XYZ file of C-alpha atoms in Angstrom:
330
model
C 0.000 0.000 0.000
C 1.443 3.379 -0.992
C 1.875 6.199 1.473
C 0.173 9.046 -0.355
C -1.597 11.530 1.856
C -5.201 10.413 2.007
C -7.383 13.481 1.897
C -10.705 11.898 1.082
C -10.934 9.594 4.093
C -12.948 10.888 7.013
C -11.029 10.744 10.266
C -12.314 9.367 13.521
C -12.985 12.162 15.980
C -10.250 12.014 18.603
C -11.439 10.885 22.008
C -11.394 13.148 25.016
C -9.493 10.419 26.848
C -6.398 10.391 24.670
C -2.912 11.615 25.621
C -2.184 12.865 22.092
C -4.112 16.112 21.712
C -4.249 19.046 19.320
C -1.506 21.630 19.885
C -2.669 25.129 20.724
C -1.225 27.915 18.509
C -0.398 25.292 15.907
C 1.789 26.455 12.994
C 1.990 24.139 9.980
C 4.903 26.065 8.439
C 6.980 25.951 11.656
C 6.434 22.190 11.980
C 7.287 21.557 8.321
C 10.509 23.598 8.696
C 11.457 21.684 11.874
C 10.744 18.300 10.264
C 12.776 19.247 7.170
C 15.714 20.258 9.332
C 15.432 17.036 11.363
C 15.359 14.775 8.291
C 17.728 16.699 5.985
C 20.591 17.347 8.429
C 23.302 14.719 8.694
C 22.251 12.498 11.570
C 18.492 12.666 11.958
C 17.267 14.395 15.109
C 14.951 11.781 16.627
C 13.905 14.142 19.433
C 12.334 16.675 17.037
C 10.474 13.966 15.098
C 9.166 12.375 18.312
C 8.186 15.704 19.853
C 6.139 16.851 16.844
C 4.488 13.516 16.013
C 3.410 12.800 19.612
C 2.107 16.322 20.336
C -0.152 16.995 17.337
C -3.645 15.684 16.661
C -4.266 13.455 13.656
C -5.904 16.275 11.669
C -2.939 18.566 12.442
C -0.513 15.858 11.277
C -2.448 15.430 8.012
C -2.141 19.195 7.437
C 1.614 18.911 8.123
C 1.943 15.959 5.689
C 0.130 17.861 2.951
C 2.201 21.018 3.425
C 5.433 18.974 3.667
C 4.693 17.368 0.300
C 3.802 20.729 -1.314
C 6.991 22.335 0.036
C 9.523 19.546 -0.550
C 7.851 17.508 -3.339
C 8.514 14.513 -1.067
C 6.217 12.411 1.090
C 6.795 12.764 4.833
C 6.366 9.082 5.710
C 8.891 8.137 3.025
C 11.430 10.556 4.529
C 10.742 9.115 7.987
C 11.380 5.636 6.581
C 14.633 6.786 5.020
C 15.934 8.475 8.167
C 14.937 6.073 10.943
C 14.916 2.311 11.318
C 13.441 -0.643 13.177
C 10.663 -0.148 15.725
C 11.241 3.620 15.911
C 10.640 3.872 12.156
C 7.442 1.809 12.419
C 6.216 3.993 15.285
C 6.955 7.381 13.663
C 5.518 6.340 10.296
C 2.320 5.124 11.981
C 2.058 8.352 14.020
C 2.295 10.371 10.789
C -0.514 8.482 9.040
C -4.295 8.877 9.433
C -5.744 6.279 11.873
C -7.885 4.690 9.138
C -4.817 4.181 6.931
C -2.976 2.525 9.824
C -5.888 0.163 10.464
C -6.100 -0.665 6.760
C -2.356 -1.368 6.555
C -2.348 -3.507 9.710
C -5.378 -5.432 8.469
C -3.828 -5.909 5.023
C -0.614 -7.201 6.589
C -2.620 -9.610 8.750
C -4.416 -11.218 5.795
C -1.750 -10.955 3.099
C 0.618 -13.766 2.146
C 0.846 -17.234 3.621
C -1.324 -17.631 6.704
C -3.541 -15.034 8.363
C -2.489 -13.248 11.564
C -5.632 -13.996 13.536
C -4.593 -11.890 16.554
C -4.413 -8.622 14.593
C -7.631 -9.429 12.756
C -9.432 -10.042 16.057
C -7.945 -6.990 17.797
C -8.977 -4.546 15.076
C -12.436 -5.900 14.268
C -13.447 -6.571 17.899
C -12.407 -3.138 19.188
C -13.264 -0.619 16.463
C -16.551 1.288 16.131
C -18.759 1.074 13.015
C -17.394 4.469 11.925
C -13.787 3.314 12.310
C -14.509 0.092 10.376
C -16.166 2.063 7.542
C -13.150 4.414 7.412
C -10.585 1.610 7.394
C -12.603 -0.135 4.645
C -12.478 3.032 2.527
C -8.706 3.357 3.100
C -8.221 -0.341 2.317
C -10.193 -0.098 -0.946
C -8.340 3.103 -1.912
C -5.021 1.257 -1.751
C -5.808 -2.349 -2.745
C -8.821 -1.798 -5.059
C -10.660 -4.424 -2.985
C -12.770 -4.112 0.137
C -11.689 -5.957 3.303
C -14.892 -8.042 2.906
C -13.817 -9.231 -0.559
C -10.351 -10.142 0.691
C -11.527 -11.755 3.942
C -13.986 -14.014 2.099
C -10.988 -15.755 0.517
C -9.025 -15.986 3.793
C -11.446 -17.020 6.584
C -14.038 -19.781 6.743
C -16.413 -21.662 9.028
C -18.052 -20.076 12.071
C -15.000 -17.886 12.692
C -15.253 -16.594 9.117
C -18.974 -15.810 9.542
C -18.263 -13.817 12.716
C -15.319 -11.913 11.202
C -17.345 -11.001 8.095
C -20.231 -9.730 10.243
C -17.837 -7.477 12.173
C -16.133 -6.301 8.953
C -19.489 -4.961 7.708
C -19.330 -2.306 10.446
C -23.070 -2.667 10.934
C -23.399 -3.356 14.681
C -26.592 -1.893 16.172
C -25.738 1.528 17.637
C -28.851 2.102 19.717
C -28.092 3.490 23.176
C -31.428 2.407 24.682
C -31.310 -0.809 26.688
C -34.375 -3.008 27.054
C -33.695 -5.247 30.085
C -36.278 -7.831 28.948
C -34.619 -8.199 25.531
C -31.192 -8.426 27.183
C -32.558 -11.194 29.439
C -33.967 -12.994 26.378
C -30.543 -12.862 24.703
C -28.856 -14.081 27.894
C -31.277 -17.038 28.015
C -30.708 -17.751 24.314
C -26.932 -17.843 24.906
C -27.379 -20.082 27.957
C -29.567 -22.517 25.998
C -27.174 -22.405 23.005
C -24.168 -23.318 25.159
C -24.154 -24.593 28.721
C -27.719 -25.907 28.702
C -27.402 -28.199 25.691
C -25.205 -31.013 24.448
C -23.091 -29.485 21.689
C -22.920 -25.719 21.237
C -24.997 -23.638 18.819
C -22.199 -21.289 17.746
C -24.478 -19.388 15.355
C -26.488 -17.971 18.269
C -23.330 -16.650 19.960
C -22.178 -15.101 16.671
C -25.532 -13.459 15.934
C -25.876 -11.879 19.382
C -22.252 -10.878 20.031
C -21.531 -9.527 16.539
C -24.801 -7.654 15.919
C -26.217 -6.266 19.182
C -25.342 -2.806 20.519
C -22.592 -2.423 23.128
C -24.947 -1.122 25.895
C -27.359 -4.011 25.187
C -24.513 -6.543 25.392
C -23.315 -5.093 28.721
C -26.773 -5.731 30.138
C -26.903 -9.188 28.512
C -23.602 -10.111 30.186
C -25.016 -9.095 33.592
C -28.220 -11.059 32.963
C -26.202 -14.095 31.862
C -24.360 -14.205 35.202
C -27.717 -14.125 37.019
C -29.067 -17.034 34.953
C -25.948 -19.194 34.771
C -23.952 -18.321 37.867
C -20.926 -18.138 35.539
C -19.612 -15.223 33.516
C -20.294 -15.271 29.781
C -16.530 -15.213 29.142
C -16.040 -18.386 31.233
C -18.898 -20.095 29.372
C -17.424 -19.170 25.966
C -14.025 -20.501 27.062
C -15.664 -23.780 28.140
C -18.113 -24.258 25.261
C -16.241 -22.881 22.221
C -12.669 -23.451 21.023
C -10.064 -22.197 18.585
C -10.164 -18.893 16.701
C -13.889 -18.381 17.306
C -13.360 -18.641 21.066
C -10.552 -16.039 20.857
C -12.755 -13.673 18.853
C -15.863 -13.964 21.045
C -13.812 -13.533 24.236
C -12.212 -10.390 22.726
C -15.685 -9.003 21.916
C -16.886 -9.661 25.496
C -13.760 -7.994 26.921
C -14.215 -4.929 24.670
C -17.907 -4.711 25.571
C -17.024 -4.651 29.269
C -14.027 -2.306 28.896
C -12.042 -1.575 25.748
C -9.318 0.176 27.822
C -8.931 -2.935 30.037
C -8.702 -5.110 26.893
C -5.829 -2.962 25.591
C -4.153 -2.728 29.022
C -3.962 -6.546 28.988
C -2.564 -6.491 25.430
C 0.157 -4.040 26.483
C 1.021 -6.090 29.570
C 1.372 -9.278 27.532
C 3.515 -7.502 24.913
C 6.078 -6.612 27.602
C 5.775 -9.677 29.840
C 8.566 -12.268 29.997
C 11.707 -12.446 27.896
C 11.676 -10.205 24.845
C 9.215 -7.477 23.946
C 6.542 -7.791 21.258
C 7.315 -4.369 19.772
C 4.892 -4.815 16.859
C 1.906 -5.119 19.220
C 3.276 -2.423 21.534
C 3.581 0.023 18.615
C 0.159 -0.813 17.167
C -1.698 -0.420 20.468
C 0.107 2.741 21.619
C -0.384 4.468 18.251
C -4.000 3.386 17.700
C -5.139 4.307 21.236
C -2.936 7.371 21.875
C -5.572 9.800 20.661
C -8.564 7.737 21.799
C -8.413 6.362 25.349
C -4.807 6.123 26.579
C -5.688 7.853 29.883
C -8.217 5.091 30.611
C -5.787 2.360 29.479
C -3.205 3.718 31.948
C -5.774 3.637 34.769
C -6.873 0.078 33.898
C -3.236 -1.054 33.659
C -2.596 0.221 37.191
C -5.783 -1.409 38.476
C -5.014 -4.783 36.853
C -1.254 -5.011 37.479
C -0.614 -2.663 40.433
C 2.035 -0.755 38.523
C 2.322 2.235 36.260
C 2.283 1.721 32.476
C 4.887 4.486 32.147
C 7.243 2.675 34.555
C 6.612 -0.651 32.813
C 7.580 0.879 29.454
C 10.621 2.599 31.029
C 11.935 -0.666 32.455
C 11.196 -2.688 29.306
C 12.144 -0.468 26.346
C 15.046 1.928 25.863
C 16.491 4.391 23.353
C 14.511 6.696 21.054
C 11.813 4.037 20.598
C 11.282 3.933 24.372
C 11.242 7.753 24.499
C 8.520 7.823 21.839
C 6.391 5.265 23.719
C 6.781 7.239 26.965
C 5.718 10.462 25.203
C 2.496 8.773 24.039
C 1.863 7.179 27.427
C 2.602 10.250 29.540
C 3.589 9.923 33.189
C 0.876 8.493 35.416
């Protein structure tokens, strides 16, 4: 996928709970001049690149990219690729792109070539809103001339495939009204489709968890515990297996708390020997402008330590500095 500035893709409105926010008294020309100096001087100045790309909103960065191209006749992300390397390069390039383009590129990478990266597929489609899925689909089609739906149909199959394709439509019910009786009906339907019968009716789980609104599903999860005595997540883990289990559990986790879902992802990416820098980069970039403040709070609640300190002890150098800038001290 090329890295042309994408002007015709609507951007997701940044969340109030992000750490990356719009800069007051923002000057496109000053930022373009600083970025040119940082990339054109011998020995790229990582600090300048990090400072600008972690302290501007997505819409401000798209204005910078456009002006950079008009001024230099070069594409900013290509210059970033030429002047940095490894995980720092991946991080800065992703910070410079529109969120929808990042999602499209990550999704394309997950389903391209031999074997599909199920984890990335699940993470993106279980956690994004309808609007974000529509935007990433537009970005994906702009670059590949195919929709994610067309590509996914050739890559996924069975019950897992059905669930993934439903999510990729970006057509989840968005009603904010919750009818407790209907939520109870869905909870009963799930109970009778799983625990209460011999052999699981996966289609019922897929229909309810991939189509119903988030507020409705929160109530359904509460009702399920009342009926079953077990959590819905525990029942899914017992009754369903493989990729479908992973996907449905991710949906339940995101319904209950998307920030907690991503806090767990970050913890696992840094746990044990070696750091999963690909996941770390993807999560920090994709959530930096959305809900990083809430992810930090959930991380502390779940693991009794600060996300900032965890990053500091796990990652070093300019890449670590960039991660810490996005995280912010907590």
